[in-house]
Short mmCIF file of C-alpha atoms and ligand atoms in Angstrom, two decimals:
data_model
loop_
_atom_site.label_atom_id
_atom_site.label_comp_id
_atom_site.label_asym_id
_atom_site.label_seq_id
_atom_site.Cartn_x
_atom_site.Cartn_y
_atom_site.Cartn_z
CA MET T 97 -8.39 6.90 17.39
CA ASN T 98 -6.27 4.89 19.79
CA ASP T 99 -2.66 5.60 20.71
CA VAL T 100 -1.14 2.92 18.45
CA LEU T 101 -3.01 4.21 15.43
CA ASN T 102 -1.92 7.76 16.20
CA LYS T 103 1.67 6.49 16.35
CA THR T 104 1.13 4.70 13.03
CA ARG T 105 -0.07 7.93 11.48
CA ARG T 106 3.01 9.70 12.81
CA VAL T 107 5.26 7.08 11.13
CA LEU T 108 3.52 7.81 7.81
CA ARG T 109 3.89 11.57 8.20
CA ASP T 110 7.48 11.20 9.29
CA PHE T 111 8.14 9.16 6.13
CA ASP T 112 6.69 11.95 3.98
CA GLU T 113 8.85 14.53 5.72
CA ARG T 114 11.99 12.44 5.24
CA VAL T 115 11.19 11.92 1.55
CA LYS T 116 10.61 15.65 1.14
CA ALA T 117 13.90 16.51 2.85
CA PHE T 118 15.72 13.89 0.75
CA ARG T 119 14.29 15.30 -2.48
CA GLN T 120 15.18 18.86 -1.50
CA ASP T 121 18.70 17.74 -0.70
CA GLU T 122 19.05 15.90 -4.01
CA ALA T 123 17.70 18.92 -5.90
CA ARG T 124 20.29 21.15 -4.21
CA LYS T 125 22.96 18.72 -5.36
CA GLY T 126 21.72 19.07 -8.94
CA ARG T 127 20.16 15.62 -9.27
CA PRO T 128 16.44 16.16 -8.62
CA VAL T 129 14.27 13.14 -7.94
CA VAL T 130 11.62 13.42 -10.64
CA ALA T 131 8.28 11.75 -9.89
CA THR T 132 5.52 11.24 -12.44
CA CYS T 133 2.79 10.57 -9.88
CA THR T 134 -0.02 13.12 -9.75
CA LYS T 135 -3.54 13.35 -8.35
CA GLY T 136 -5.98 11.27 -10.39
CA CYS T 137 -3.28 8.85 -11.52
CA PHE T 138 -4.20 5.40 -10.26
CA ALA T 139 -3.01 2.65 -12.62
CA CYS T 140 -0.82 1.27 -9.81
CA CYS T 141 -3.88 0.75 -7.58
CA ARG T 142 -4.45 -2.64 -9.22
CA GLU T 143 -1.06 -3.99 -8.22
CA PRO T 144 -0.28 -6.15 -5.17
CA LEU T 145 0.03 -4.00 -2.06
CA HIS T 146 1.32 -5.40 1.22
CA THR T 147 0.83 -3.46 4.42
CA SER T 148 1.38 -3.99 8.09
CA ARG T 149 -1.56 -4.77 10.35
CA ARG T 150 -1.30 -1.31 11.94
CA GLU T 151 -1.43 0.50 8.61
CA ALA T 152 -4.51 -1.50 7.64
CA GLU T 153 -6.14 -0.86 11.02
CA LEU T 154 -5.57 2.87 10.56
CA ILE T 155 -7.26 2.77 7.16
CA PHE T 156 -10.13 0.66 8.43
CA ALA T 157 -10.70 2.97 11.41
CA SER T 158 -10.75 5.99 9.09
CA ILE T 159 -13.52 4.74 6.78
CA PRO T 160 -16.54 7.00 7.36
CA GLU T 161 -19.58 5.08 8.54
CA PRO T 162 -21.71 5.90 5.44
CA GLU T 163 -18.91 4.57 3.19
CA LYS T 164 -18.38 1.27 5.01
CA GLU T 165 -20.87 -0.79 3.03
CA ALA T 166 -19.47 0.39 -0.32
CA VAL T 167 -15.92 -0.43 0.79
CA ARG T 168 -17.04 -3.81 2.09
CA GLN T 169 -18.54 -4.57 -1.32
CA ARG T 170 -15.33 -3.57 -3.09
CA VAL T 171 -13.34 -5.79 -0.72
CA SER T 172 -15.73 -8.64 -1.48
CA LYS T 173 -15.21 -8.07 -5.22
CA TRP T 174 -11.43 -8.12 -4.71
CA LEU T 175 -11.76 -11.48 -2.89
CA ASP T 176 -13.89 -12.93 -5.68
CA ILE T 177 -11.23 -12.01 -8.23
CA VAL T 178 -8.05 -12.79 -6.33
CA VAL T 179 -8.69 -15.80 -4.09
CA PRO T 180 -9.43 -18.32 -6.90
CA THR T 181 -6.11 -17.45 -8.60
CA GLY T 182 -4.02 -18.57 -5.63
CA LEU T 183 -1.74 -15.57 -6.24
CA ALA T 184 -2.58 -13.97 -2.91
CA ALA T 185 -0.92 -16.86 -1.12
CA GLU T 186 2.47 -15.93 -2.56
CA ASP T 187 4.79 -13.69 -0.54
CA LEU T 188 5.76 -11.67 -3.58
CA PRO T 189 3.27 -12.35 -6.38
CA SER T 190 4.28 -11.29 -9.87
CA VAL T 191 2.96 -7.83 -10.60
CA HIS T 192 2.70 -8.82 -14.27
CA LEU T 193 0.39 -11.74 -13.48
CA TRP T 194 -1.56 -9.67 -11.00
CA ARG T 195 -2.34 -6.56 -13.06
CA PRO T 196 -4.54 -8.27 -15.69
CA LEU T 197 -6.83 -9.45 -12.88
CA MET T 198 -8.06 -5.85 -12.58
CA ALA T 199 -8.35 -6.35 -8.83
CA TRP T 200 -8.56 -2.70 -7.87
CA CYS T 201 -7.72 -1.59 -4.35
CA PRO T 202 -11.01 -1.31 -2.45
CA MET T 203 -9.99 2.14 -1.20
CA LEU T 204 -10.08 3.50 -4.75
CA LYS T 205 -13.29 5.25 -5.77
CA ASP T 206 -13.87 7.10 -9.04
CA GLY T 207 -10.14 7.17 -9.71
CA LEU T 208 -9.23 8.73 -6.37
CA CYS T 209 -7.73 7.24 -3.24
CA THR T 210 -10.35 7.63 -0.51
CA THR T 211 -7.73 7.18 2.20
CA TYR T 212 -4.99 9.35 0.73
CA ALA T 213 -3.89 10.88 4.06
CA ASN T 214 -3.62 7.39 5.57
CA ARG T 215 -2.33 5.48 2.56
CA PRO T 216 0.36 2.98 3.55
CA ILE T 217 4.12 3.15 3.09
CA GLY T 218 3.79 0.81 0.10
CA CYS T 219 1.83 3.49 -1.76
CA ARG T 220 3.89 6.44 -0.52
CA SER T 221 7.14 4.80 -1.61
CA HIS T 222 5.82 3.70 -5.03
CA MET T 223 7.00 6.65 -7.08
CA ALA T 224 7.25 6.32 -10.85
CA ALA T 225 10.07 8.12 -12.59
CA GLY T 226 9.18 7.14 -16.16
CA PRO T 227 6.20 8.21 -18.25
CA ARG T 228 2.71 7.61 -16.89
CA VAL T 229 1.79 5.45 -19.85
CA ASN T 230 4.34 2.91 -18.62
CA CYS T 231 2.13 2.42 -15.57
CA GLU T 232 -1.10 2.33 -17.52
CA ASP T 233 -0.12 -0.18 -20.20
CA ASP T 234 0.51 -3.76 -19.01
CA GLU T 235 3.20 -4.33 -21.65
CA LEU T 236 5.02 -1.06 -20.99
CA ARG T 237 4.90 -1.68 -17.23
CA TYR T 238 7.93 -3.96 -17.70
CA PHE T 239 9.95 -0.86 -18.61
CA GLN T 240 8.71 1.54 -15.95
CA GLN T 241 11.37 3.07 -13.73
CA TYR T 242 10.93 4.10 -10.13
CA ALA T 243 12.46 6.62 -7.78
CA THR T 244 13.36 4.22 -5.02
CA MET T 245 14.37 5.27 -1.53
CA PRO T 246 15.08 1.91 0.10
CA MET T 247 16.75 3.28 3.23
CA LEU T 248 13.85 5.58 4.01
CA THR T 249 11.34 2.81 3.36
CA ALA T 250 13.27 0.34 5.52
CA TYR T 251 13.44 2.89 8.32
CA ALA T 252 9.66 3.43 8.18
CA VAL T 253 8.99 -0.33 8.24
CA GLN T 254 11.29 -0.61 11.23
CA GLN T 255 9.30 2.12 12.98
CA LEU T 256 6.10 0.22 12.21
CA ALA T 257 7.67 -2.93 13.62
CA GLU T 258 8.18 -1.11 16.91
CA LEU T 259 4.38 -0.88 17.16
CA GLU T 260 3.90 -4.66 16.98
CA PRO T 261 5.41 -6.78 19.76
CA GLU T 262 6.45 -9.71 17.53
CA GLY T 263 7.56 -7.64 14.55
CA VAL T 264 5.51 -6.23 11.74
CA GLN T 265 3.05 -8.67 10.16
CA MET T 266 2.41 -8.04 6.47
CA THR T 267 -0.19 -9.11 3.95
CA HIS T 268 -2.34 -7.54 1.22
CA LEU T 269 -4.27 -4.46 2.31
CA PRO T 270 -7.59 -5.86 0.97
CA ALA T 271 -6.91 -9.12 2.84
CA TRP T 272 -6.59 -7.17 6.10
CA LEU T 273 -9.80 -5.29 5.31
CA ALA T 274 -11.57 -8.57 4.53
CA LEU T 275 -10.53 -9.87 7.93
CA PHE T 276 -11.68 -6.73 9.72
CA PHE T 277 -15.05 -6.80 7.90
CA GLY T 278 -15.43 -10.45 8.90
CA LEU T 279 -15.59 -11.58 5.26
CA VAL T 280 -12.88 -14.21 5.70
CA THR T 281 -11.13 -16.01 8.49
CA GLU T 282 -7.39 -15.72 8.96
CA ASP T 283 -6.71 -19.18 7.47
CA VAL T 284 -7.79 -17.94 4.00
CA PHE T 285 -4.71 -15.75 3.86
CA SER T 286 -2.46 -17.60 6.28
CA ASP T 287 0.02 -18.44 3.50
CA SER T 288 0.23 -14.80 2.45
CA PHE T 289 1.22 -13.49 5.88
CA TYR T 290 4.84 -12.83 6.40
CA MET T 291 6.81 -11.17 9.12
CA LYS T 292 9.44 -8.52 9.04
CA GLU T 293 11.40 -9.04 12.20
CA LYS T 294 12.44 -6.23 14.48
CA LYS T 295 16.05 -5.27 13.92
S1 LIG F 368 3.13 4.88 -9.79
FE1 LIG F 368 2.40 5.23 -11.90
S2 LIG F 368 0.16 4.88 -11.83
FE2 LIG F 368 0.88 5.13 -9.72
S3 LIG F 368 0.52 7.32 -9.29
FE3 LIG F 368 2.67 7.09 -9.99
S4 LIG F 368 2.63 7.46 -12.21
FE4 LIG F 368 0.52 7.07 -11.54
S1 LIG F 369 -4.49 2.85 -0.59
FE1 LIG F 369 -5.02 4.46 -2.07
S2 LIG F 369 -3.11 4.87 -3.23
FE2 LIG F 369 -2.87 2.90 -2.17
S3 LIG F 369 -3.50 1.34 -3.68
FE3 LIG F 369 -5.28 1.84 -2.42
S4 LIG F 369 -6.37 3.46 -3.56
FE4 LIG F 369 -4.29 3.32 -4.39
#
């Protein structure tokens, strides 16, 4: 694994440590941050997920060789579902229009994240506070509540931006994977790319 990807991994671990410290601090103050998320819970893995190029590269580099073909096929399936809708071209597509597509993240297999240790900030910071059924049911999803930590997330994105000379370039994780697998050319998703500038 090259130096930049090791640094990317450190940003992800650092984010987890900051979240843990924040939650411990809040618990001490008598206002614990309650999260519903547990292993085997994956309803959110069919929602739009933007990542930086480095996060996607880390995931791609971590796919074991024997798994690559299966992941490539899941990426291809995601493309077949999403591209014709035109939703991928939007910076912030509606989660409520996206979910019924059933465009599962290609890194999900048998209800488990196959890249859990390397999952991006977007997944780590997506922490439900309401009942799990609110994530599972498309109608109830409107009422789900989240434990948001915007300052910690912004700090992590800023750290990721330091790893890319022009600022952090974002698009859908499966779109990055499609590019890396050579399934699409960059122009297919050119409208969906957006930049977060270095501060
Ligand atoms: S956000 Fe919702 S679906 Fe995703 S892991 Fe948490 S509770 Fe489960
Ligand atoms: S990277 Fe893992 S946790 Fe994130 S959406 Fe994909 S399968 Fe789910």
